[in-house]
Short mmCIF file of C-alpha atoms in Angstrom, two decimals:
data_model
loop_
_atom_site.label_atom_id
_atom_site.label_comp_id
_atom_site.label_asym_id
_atom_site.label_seq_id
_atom_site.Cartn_x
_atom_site.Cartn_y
_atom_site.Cartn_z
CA UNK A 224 1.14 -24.36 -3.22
CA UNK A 225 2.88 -22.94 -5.89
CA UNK A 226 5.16 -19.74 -5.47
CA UNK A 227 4.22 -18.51 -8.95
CA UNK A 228 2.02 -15.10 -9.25
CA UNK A 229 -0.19 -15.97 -11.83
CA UNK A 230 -1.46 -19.50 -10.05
CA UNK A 231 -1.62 -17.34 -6.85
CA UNK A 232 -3.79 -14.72 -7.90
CA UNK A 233 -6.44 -17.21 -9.15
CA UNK A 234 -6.30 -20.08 -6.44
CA UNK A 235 -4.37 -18.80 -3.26
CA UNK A 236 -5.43 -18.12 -0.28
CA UNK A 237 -8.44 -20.62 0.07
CA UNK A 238 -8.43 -24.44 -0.97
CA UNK A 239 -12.01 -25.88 -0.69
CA UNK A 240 -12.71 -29.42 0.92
CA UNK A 241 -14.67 -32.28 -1.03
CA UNK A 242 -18.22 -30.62 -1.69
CA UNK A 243 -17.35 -27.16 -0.45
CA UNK A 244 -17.83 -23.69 -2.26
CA UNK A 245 -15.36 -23.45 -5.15
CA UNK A 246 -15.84 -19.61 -4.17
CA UNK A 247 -14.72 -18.65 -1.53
CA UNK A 248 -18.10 -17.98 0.41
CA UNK A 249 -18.90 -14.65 2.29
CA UNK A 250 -19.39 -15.40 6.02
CA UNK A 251 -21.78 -12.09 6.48
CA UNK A 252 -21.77 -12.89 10.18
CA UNK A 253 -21.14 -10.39 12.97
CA UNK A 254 -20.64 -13.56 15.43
CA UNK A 255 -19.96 -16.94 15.86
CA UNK A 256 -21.33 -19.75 18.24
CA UNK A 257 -20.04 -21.59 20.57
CA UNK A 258 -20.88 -24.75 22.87
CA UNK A 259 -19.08 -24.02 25.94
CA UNK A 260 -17.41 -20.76 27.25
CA UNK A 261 -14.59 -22.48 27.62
CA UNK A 262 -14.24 -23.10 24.06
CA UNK A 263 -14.17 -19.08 23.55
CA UNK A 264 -12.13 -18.53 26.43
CA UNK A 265 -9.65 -20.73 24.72
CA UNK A 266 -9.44 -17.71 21.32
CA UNK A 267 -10.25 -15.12 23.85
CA UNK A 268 -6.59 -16.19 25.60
CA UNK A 269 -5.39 -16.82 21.94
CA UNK A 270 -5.02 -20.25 22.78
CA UNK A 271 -6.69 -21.54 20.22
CA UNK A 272 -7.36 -20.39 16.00
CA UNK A 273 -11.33 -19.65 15.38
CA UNK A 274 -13.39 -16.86 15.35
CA UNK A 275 -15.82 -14.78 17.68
CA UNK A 276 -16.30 -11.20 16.22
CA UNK A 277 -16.07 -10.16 13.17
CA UNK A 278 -14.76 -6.88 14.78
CA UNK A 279 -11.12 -8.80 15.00
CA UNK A 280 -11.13 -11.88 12.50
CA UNK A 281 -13.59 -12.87 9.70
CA UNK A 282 -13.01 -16.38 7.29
CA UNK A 283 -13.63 -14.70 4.24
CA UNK A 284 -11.47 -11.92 5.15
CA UNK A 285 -8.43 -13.98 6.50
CA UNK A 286 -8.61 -16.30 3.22
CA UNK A 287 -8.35 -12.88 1.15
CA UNK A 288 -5.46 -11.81 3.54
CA UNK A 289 -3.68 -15.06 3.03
CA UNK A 290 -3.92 -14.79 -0.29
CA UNK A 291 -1.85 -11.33 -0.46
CA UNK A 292 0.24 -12.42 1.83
CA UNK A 293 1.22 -15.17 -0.24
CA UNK A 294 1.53 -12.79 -3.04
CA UNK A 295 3.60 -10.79 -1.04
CA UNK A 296 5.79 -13.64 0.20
CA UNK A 297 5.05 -12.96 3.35
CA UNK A 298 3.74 -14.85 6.36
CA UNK A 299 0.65 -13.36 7.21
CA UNK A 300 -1.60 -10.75 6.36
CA UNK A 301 -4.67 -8.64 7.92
CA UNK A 302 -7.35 -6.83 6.15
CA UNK A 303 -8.31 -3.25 6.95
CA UNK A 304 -10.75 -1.07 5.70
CA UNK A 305 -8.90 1.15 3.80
CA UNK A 306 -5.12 2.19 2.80
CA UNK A 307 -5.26 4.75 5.19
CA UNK A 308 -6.08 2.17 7.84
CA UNK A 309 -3.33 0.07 6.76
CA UNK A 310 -0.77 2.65 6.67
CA UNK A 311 -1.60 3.38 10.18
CA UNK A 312 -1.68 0.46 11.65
CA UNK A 313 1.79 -0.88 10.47
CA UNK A 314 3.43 1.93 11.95
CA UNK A 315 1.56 2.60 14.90
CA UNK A 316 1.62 -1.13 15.71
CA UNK A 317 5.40 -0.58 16.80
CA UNK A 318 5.48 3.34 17.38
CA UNK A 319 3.68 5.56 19.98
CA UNK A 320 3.97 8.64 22.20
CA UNK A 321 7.48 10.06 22.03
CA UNK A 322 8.50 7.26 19.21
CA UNK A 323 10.24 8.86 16.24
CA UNK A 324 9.91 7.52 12.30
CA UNK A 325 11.72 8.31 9.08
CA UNK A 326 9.72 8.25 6.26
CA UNK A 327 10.10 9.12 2.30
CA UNK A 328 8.88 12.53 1.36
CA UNK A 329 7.66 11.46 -2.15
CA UNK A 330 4.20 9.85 -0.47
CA UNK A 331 0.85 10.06 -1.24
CA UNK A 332 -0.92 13.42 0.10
CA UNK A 333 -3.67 11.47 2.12
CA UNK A 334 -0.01 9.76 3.76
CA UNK A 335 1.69 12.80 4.56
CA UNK A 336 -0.91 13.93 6.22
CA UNK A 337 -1.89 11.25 8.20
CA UNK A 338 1.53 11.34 9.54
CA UNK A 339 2.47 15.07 9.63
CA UNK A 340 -0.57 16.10 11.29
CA UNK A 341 -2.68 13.42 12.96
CA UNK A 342 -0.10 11.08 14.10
CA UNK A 343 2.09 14.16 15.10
CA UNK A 344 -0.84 15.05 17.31
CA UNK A 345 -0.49 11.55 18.78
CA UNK A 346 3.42 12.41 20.19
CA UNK A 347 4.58 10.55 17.00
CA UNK A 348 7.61 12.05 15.05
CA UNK A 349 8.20 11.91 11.14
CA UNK A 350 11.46 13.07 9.58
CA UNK A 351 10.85 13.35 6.23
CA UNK A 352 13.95 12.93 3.32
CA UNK A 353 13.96 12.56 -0.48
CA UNK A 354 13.88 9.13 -1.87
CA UNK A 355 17.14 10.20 -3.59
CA UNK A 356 18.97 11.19 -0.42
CA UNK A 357 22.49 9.69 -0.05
CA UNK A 358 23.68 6.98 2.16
CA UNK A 359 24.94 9.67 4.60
CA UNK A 360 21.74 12.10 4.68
CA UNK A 361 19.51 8.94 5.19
CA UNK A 362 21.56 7.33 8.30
CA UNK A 363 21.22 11.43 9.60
CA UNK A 364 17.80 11.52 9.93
CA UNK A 365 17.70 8.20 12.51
CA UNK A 366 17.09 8.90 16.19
CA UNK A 367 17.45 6.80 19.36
CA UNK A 368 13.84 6.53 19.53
CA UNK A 369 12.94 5.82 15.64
CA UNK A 370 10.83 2.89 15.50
CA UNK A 371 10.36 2.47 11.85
CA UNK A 372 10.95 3.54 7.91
CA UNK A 373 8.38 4.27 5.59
CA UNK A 374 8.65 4.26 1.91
CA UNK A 375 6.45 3.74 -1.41
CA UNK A 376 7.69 1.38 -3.83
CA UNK A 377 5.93 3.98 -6.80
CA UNK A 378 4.96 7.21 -4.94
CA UNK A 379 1.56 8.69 -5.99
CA UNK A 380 1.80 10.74 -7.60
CA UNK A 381 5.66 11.52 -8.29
CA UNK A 382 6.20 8.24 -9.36
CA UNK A 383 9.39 8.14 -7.78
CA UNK A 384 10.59 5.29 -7.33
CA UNK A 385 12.10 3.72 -4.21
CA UNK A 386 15.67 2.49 -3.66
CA UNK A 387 14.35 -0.56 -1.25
CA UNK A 388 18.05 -1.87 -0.79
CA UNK A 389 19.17 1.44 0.59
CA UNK A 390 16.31 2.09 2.38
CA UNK A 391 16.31 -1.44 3.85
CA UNK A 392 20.17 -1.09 4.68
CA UNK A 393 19.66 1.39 7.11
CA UNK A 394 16.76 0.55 8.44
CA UNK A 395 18.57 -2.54 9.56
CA UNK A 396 21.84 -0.71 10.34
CA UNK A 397 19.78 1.10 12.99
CA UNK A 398 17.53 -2.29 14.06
CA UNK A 399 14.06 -0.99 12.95
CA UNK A 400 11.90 -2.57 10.31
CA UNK A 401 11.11 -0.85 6.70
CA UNK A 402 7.53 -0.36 5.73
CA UNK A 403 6.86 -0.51 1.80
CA UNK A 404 3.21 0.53 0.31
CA UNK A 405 3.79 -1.44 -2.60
CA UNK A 406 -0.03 -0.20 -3.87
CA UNK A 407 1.25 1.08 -7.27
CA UNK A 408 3.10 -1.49 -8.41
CA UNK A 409 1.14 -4.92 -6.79
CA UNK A 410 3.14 -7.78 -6.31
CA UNK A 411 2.88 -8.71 -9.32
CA UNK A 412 5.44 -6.20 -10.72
CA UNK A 413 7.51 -6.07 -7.46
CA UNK A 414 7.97 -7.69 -4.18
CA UNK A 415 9.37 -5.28 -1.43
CA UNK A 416 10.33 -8.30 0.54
CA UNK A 417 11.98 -9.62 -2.05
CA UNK A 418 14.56 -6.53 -1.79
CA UNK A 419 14.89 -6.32 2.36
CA UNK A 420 11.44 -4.84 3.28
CA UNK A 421 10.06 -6.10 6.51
CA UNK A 422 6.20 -4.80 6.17
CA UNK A 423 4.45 -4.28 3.28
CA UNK A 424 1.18 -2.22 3.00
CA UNK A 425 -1.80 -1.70 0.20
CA UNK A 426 -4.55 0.39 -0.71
CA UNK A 427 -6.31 -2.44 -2.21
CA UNK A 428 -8.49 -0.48 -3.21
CA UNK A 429 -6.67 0.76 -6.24
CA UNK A 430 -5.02 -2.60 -8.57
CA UNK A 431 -6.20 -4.79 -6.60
CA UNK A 432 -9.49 -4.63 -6.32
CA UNK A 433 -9.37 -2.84 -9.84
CA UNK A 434 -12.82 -1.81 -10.15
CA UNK A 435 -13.31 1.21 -8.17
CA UNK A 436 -15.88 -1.28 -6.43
CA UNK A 437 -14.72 -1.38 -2.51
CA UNK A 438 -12.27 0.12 -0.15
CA UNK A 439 -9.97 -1.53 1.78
CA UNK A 440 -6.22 -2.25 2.73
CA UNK A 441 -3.68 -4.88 4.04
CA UNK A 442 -0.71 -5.26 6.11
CA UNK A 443 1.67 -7.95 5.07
CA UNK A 444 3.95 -9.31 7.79
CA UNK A 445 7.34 -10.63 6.18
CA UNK A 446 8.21 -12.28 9.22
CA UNK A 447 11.81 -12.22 9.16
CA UNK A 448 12.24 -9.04 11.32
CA UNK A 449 13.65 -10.06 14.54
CA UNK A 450 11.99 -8.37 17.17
CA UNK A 451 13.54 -10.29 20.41
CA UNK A 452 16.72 -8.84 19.20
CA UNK A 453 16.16 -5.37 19.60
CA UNK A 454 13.82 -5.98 22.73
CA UNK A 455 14.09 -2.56 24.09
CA UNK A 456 13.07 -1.00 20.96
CA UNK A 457 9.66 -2.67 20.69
CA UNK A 458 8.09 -3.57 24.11
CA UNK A 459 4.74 -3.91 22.96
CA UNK A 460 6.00 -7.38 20.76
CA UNK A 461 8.69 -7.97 23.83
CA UNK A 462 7.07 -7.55 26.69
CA UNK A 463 3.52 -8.69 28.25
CA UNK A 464 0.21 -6.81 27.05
CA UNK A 465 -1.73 -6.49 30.08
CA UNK A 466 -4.45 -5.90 27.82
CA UNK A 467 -4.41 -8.84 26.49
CA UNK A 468 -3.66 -11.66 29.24
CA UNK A 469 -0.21 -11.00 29.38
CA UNK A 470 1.04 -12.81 26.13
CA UNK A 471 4.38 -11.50 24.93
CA UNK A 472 3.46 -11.56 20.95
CA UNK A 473 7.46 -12.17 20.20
CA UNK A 474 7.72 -15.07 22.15
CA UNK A 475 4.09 -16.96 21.72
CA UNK A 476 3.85 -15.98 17.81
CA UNK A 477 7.69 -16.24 16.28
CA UNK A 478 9.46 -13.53 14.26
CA UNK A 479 6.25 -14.86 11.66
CA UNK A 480 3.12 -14.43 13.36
CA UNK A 481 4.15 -11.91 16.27
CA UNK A 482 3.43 -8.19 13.96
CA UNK A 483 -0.21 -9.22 12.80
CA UNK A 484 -1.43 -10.70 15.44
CA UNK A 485 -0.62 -8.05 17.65
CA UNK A 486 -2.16 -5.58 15.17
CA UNK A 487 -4.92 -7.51 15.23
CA UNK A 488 -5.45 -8.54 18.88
CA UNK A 489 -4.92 -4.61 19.36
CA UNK A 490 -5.56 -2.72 16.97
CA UNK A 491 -8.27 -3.97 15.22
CA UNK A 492 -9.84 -4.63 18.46
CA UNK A 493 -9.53 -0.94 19.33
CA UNK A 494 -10.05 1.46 16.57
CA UNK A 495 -12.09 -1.15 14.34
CA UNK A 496 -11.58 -0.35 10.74
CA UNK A 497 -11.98 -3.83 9.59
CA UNK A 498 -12.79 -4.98 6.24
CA UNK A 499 -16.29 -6.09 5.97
CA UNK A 500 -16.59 -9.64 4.72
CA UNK A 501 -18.66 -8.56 1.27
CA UNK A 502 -15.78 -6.14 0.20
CA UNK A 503 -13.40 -8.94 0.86
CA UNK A 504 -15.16 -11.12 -1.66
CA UNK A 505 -14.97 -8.30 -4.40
CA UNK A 506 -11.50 -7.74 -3.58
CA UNK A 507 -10.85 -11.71 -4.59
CA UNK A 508 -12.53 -11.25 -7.69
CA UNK A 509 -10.19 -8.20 -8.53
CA UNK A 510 -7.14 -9.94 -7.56
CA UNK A 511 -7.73 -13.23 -9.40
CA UNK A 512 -7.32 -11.40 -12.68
CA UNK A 513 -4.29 -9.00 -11.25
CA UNK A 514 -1.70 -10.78 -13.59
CA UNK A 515 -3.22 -10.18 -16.63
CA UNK A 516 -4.75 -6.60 -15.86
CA UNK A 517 -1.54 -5.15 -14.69
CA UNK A 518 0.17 -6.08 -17.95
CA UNK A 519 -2.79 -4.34 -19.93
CA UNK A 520 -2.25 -1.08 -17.84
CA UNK A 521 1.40 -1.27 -18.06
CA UNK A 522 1.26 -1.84 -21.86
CA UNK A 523 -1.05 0.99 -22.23
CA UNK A 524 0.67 3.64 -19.74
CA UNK A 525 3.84 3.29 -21.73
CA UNK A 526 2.72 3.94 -25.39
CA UNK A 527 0.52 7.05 -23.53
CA UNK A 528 3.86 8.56 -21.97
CA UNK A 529 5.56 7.87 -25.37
CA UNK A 530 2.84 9.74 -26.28
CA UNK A 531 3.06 13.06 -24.04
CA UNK A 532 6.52 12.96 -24.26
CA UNK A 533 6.51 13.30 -28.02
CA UNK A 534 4.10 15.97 -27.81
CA UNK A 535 5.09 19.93 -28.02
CA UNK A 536 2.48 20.84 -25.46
CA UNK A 537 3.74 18.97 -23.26
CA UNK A 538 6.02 19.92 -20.69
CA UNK A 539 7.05 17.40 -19.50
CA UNK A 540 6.40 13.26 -18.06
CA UNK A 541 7.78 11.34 -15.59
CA UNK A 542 7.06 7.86 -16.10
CA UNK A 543 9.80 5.04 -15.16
CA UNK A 544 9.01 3.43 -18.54
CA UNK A 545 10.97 5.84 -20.26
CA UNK A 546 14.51 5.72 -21.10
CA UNK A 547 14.84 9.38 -19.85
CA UNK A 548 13.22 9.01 -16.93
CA UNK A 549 15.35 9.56 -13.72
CA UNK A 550 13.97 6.75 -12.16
CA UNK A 551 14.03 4.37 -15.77
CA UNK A 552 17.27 2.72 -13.84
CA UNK A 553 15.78 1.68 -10.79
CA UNK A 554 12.68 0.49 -12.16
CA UNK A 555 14.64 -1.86 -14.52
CA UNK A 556 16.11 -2.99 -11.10
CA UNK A 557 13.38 -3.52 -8.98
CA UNK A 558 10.41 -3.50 -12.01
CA UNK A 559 11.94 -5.00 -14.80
CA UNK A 560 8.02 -6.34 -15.88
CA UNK A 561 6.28 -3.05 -15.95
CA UNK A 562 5.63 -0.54 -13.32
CA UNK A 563 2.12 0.85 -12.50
CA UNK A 564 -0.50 2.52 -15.20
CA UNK A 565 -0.44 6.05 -14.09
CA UNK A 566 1.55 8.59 -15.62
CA UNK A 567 2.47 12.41 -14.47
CA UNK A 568 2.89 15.03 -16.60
CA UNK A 569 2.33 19.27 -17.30
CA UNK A 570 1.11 20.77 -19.97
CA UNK A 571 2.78 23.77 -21.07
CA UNK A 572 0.81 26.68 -19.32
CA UNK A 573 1.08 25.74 -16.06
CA UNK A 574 -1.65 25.06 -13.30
CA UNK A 575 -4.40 26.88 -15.31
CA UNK A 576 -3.77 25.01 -18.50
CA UNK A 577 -3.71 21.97 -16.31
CA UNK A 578 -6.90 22.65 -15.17
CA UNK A 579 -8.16 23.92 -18.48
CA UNK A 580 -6.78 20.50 -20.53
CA UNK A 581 -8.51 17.83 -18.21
CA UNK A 582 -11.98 19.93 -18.89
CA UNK A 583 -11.88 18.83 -22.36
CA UNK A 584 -11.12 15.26 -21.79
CA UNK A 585 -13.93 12.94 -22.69
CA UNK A 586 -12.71 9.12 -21.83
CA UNK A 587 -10.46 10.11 -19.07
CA UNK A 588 -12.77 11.07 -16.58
CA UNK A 589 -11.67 13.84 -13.48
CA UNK A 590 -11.99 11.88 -9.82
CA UNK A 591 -10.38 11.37 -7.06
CA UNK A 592 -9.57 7.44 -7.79
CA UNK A 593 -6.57 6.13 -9.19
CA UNK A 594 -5.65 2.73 -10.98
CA UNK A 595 -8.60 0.81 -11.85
CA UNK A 596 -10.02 -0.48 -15.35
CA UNK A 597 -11.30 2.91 -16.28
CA UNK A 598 -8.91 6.09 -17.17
CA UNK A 599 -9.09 8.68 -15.17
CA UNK A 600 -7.45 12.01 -14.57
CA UNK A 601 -6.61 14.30 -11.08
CA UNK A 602 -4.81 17.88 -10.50
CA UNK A 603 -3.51 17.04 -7.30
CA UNK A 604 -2.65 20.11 -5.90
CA UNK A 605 -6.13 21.46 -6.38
CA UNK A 606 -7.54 17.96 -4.88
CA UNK A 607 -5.33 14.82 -3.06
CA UNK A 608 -2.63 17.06 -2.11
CA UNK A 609 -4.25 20.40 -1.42
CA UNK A 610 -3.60 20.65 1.93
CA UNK A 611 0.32 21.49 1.12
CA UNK A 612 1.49 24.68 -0.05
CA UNK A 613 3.96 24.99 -3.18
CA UNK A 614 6.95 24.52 -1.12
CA UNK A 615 5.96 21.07 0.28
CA UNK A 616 4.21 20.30 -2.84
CA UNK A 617 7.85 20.80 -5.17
CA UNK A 618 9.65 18.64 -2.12
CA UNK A 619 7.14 16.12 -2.30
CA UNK A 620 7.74 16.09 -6.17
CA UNK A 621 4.02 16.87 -6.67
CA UNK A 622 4.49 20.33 -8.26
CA UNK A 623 1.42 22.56 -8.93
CA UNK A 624 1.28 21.73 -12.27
CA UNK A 625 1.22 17.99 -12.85
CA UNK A 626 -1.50 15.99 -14.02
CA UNK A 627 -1.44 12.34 -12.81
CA UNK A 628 -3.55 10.33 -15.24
CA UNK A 629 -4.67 6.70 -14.55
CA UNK A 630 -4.26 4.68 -17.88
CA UNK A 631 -6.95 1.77 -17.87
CA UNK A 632 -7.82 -0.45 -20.05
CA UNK A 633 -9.17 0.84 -22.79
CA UNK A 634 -8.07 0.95 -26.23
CA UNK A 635 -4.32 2.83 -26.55
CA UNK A 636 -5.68 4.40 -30.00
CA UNK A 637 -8.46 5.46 -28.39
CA UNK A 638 -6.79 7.10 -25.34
CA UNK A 639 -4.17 8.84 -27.39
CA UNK A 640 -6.33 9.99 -29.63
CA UNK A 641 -8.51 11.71 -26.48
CA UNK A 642 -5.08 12.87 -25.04
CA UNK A 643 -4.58 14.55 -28.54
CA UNK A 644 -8.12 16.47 -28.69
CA UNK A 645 -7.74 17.51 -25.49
CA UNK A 646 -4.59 19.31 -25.79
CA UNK A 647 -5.32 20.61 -29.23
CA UNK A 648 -8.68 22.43 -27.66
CA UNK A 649 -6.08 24.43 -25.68
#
């Protein structure tokens, strides 16, 4: 199969046999049959590849998984029900109870919190530092016990942009894997593993799926992490799961199978926030035209930022695309195609004019969702990112005042020219 997006996006992931679906078809089964028991004891012991419950594995989700993962350049990939499950299950596939991680502060909300509240609750540690730290600040925040960094290739919605190399560097230095959610930018624009990420995460939900049609996430497994060699560090891929007939998942799966199936054989069978096989097939659909949206919604997010930047009430933008941009010289690193669609910006007046601009929009609708064929607009601090107070909102480089708006795919002219009425009417 060929390595090339494009071809991916349309064909990977599922080959059909002589006189077989040319779709790939949506097994809407809970179970599967079997002759024998001993045939199911044989993928109960994970001694064999089929499926039993849809609870763990599903066809049509593993060919949509394999697909990404392919994408990705990875070596495998599982589907989850959402980018919040995804998130959580990389990192608490490796980390637990007393386990530290060092993650980016420039995240999205729904993120932080996941891991600054819920998974704190679960004896879990986050040390939070600026995607801009140095060298030296960033090897200060590792612990004995960290397990793990966590970064976003674009963060929603400060649209930083992430140094992989550095981050990757001393993730390594310190034998732990790094983590990308590489949701804003797809692989199609960048490829985390490309750049030293181990594990790559998505909301799929967002480009991928494109449509504001179905939830769902993935974890991509890069397989080149080498788990045996930091045994100590990561017992539940070193050493036997008793839960699971004693299979050590480093030693029976290789460095490229041993992180998803564990996830899956554990995870998945315990807190069950699988993809359902329908939402799989829409995802597909999104993904085999990934190429060419992305380039539409690059195209389009660029000449609206020229836009807003050119604009005297305006306060200012932050979009990569931008020759001004702080982060214009690592996206021409690690993005050099295009970055995402969505651009963040303030109007002059602060969080009231904010508030008082996106009420006169009339394409750009106000909602929650981000990055799908249809603009749309979001004050995060009144909505994603509410649950942080100014302070952590300015450190998260989500001030009170920014505006993220989702470019789609309509016509530029006819964005700009809402953009333009809008701000006039203030």
């Amino acid at each position: 199969m060929t390595d090339r997006i494009d071809t991916i996006c349309v064909q990977g992931g599922y080959r059909p046999g002589n006189g077989e679906p040319r779709q790939i078809p949506i097994v809407q089964s809970t179970t599967f049959k079997y002759d024998t028991s001993e045939d199911m004891g044989k993928l109960f012991d994970l001694e064999a590849q089929g499926y039993f419950y849809s609870r763990l594995q599903n066809p049509t989700c593993d060919a949509v998984a394999a697909k990404i993962a392919a994408l990705e350049g990875g070596t495998m990939g599982m589907l989850t029900s959402s980018g919040q499950a995804a998130n959580f299950y990389a990192v608490f596939n490796i980390a637990s109870c007393g386990d530290h991680v060092v993650a980016s502060n420039s995240i999205y909300g729904g993120t932080y919190n996941l891991f600054s509240v819920t998974m704190k609750k679960m004896g879990i540690e986050f040390t939070f530092v600026s995607p801009d730290c140095t060298e030296e600040e960033l090897n200060a925040a590792f612990r004995p016990n960290t397990k793990a960094v966590f970064g976003e290739t674009i963060a929603n919605p400060a649209l930083t942009v992430l140094d992989i190399e550095k981050f990757a560097a001393a993730a390594h230095i310190h034998g732990v894997p790094l983590i990308v959610d590489n949701t804003f930018a797809t692989p199609v624009n960048c490829r985390p593993l490309a750049w030293g990420a181990d594990i790559v995460t998505h909301s799929t939900t967002k480009y991928m799926d494109g449509h504001a049609a179905a939830l769902g996430g993935c974890v991509v497994d890069g397989g080149r992490f080498d788990w045996m060699a930091h045994k100590d560090k990561f017992p539940g891929l070193t050493t036997p799961d008793e839960s699971y007939h004693g299979v050590i998942y480093a030693e029976k799966f290789g460095r490229e199978g041993a992180f998803i199936n564990k996830a899956t054989a554990q995870l998945m069978r315990d807190f069950g926030a699988m993809a359902s096989p329908q939402n799989a097939f829409l995802l597909n659909l999104g993904l085999e035209s990934l190429h060419v949206r992305m380039a539409r919604h690059c195209e389009n997010a660029q000449a609206v930022a020229e836009f807003l930047a050119g604009h005297p009430k305006v306060a200012w933008v932050r979009y990569s695309g931008l020759p001004g941009d702080p982060y214009h010289a690592l996206a021409e690193k690690y993005l050099p195609h295009g970055s995402c669609g969505v651009v963040s910006f303030a109007v002059k007046g602060g969080r009231t004019a904010a508030e008082a601009f996106m009420k006169h929009l009339r394409l750009g609708a106000i909602a929650t969702h981000v990055a799908d064929a249809r603009t749309c607009c979001l004050h995060p601090a009144s909505s994603t990112h509410r649950q942080m107070n100014d302070r952590e909102l300015e450190a998260a480089g989500v001030p009170a005042d920014m505006v993220r708006l989702s470019v789609g795919l309509e016509s530029r002219e006819d964005l700009i020219e809402d953009l333009a009425q809008a701000l006039a009417a203030l």
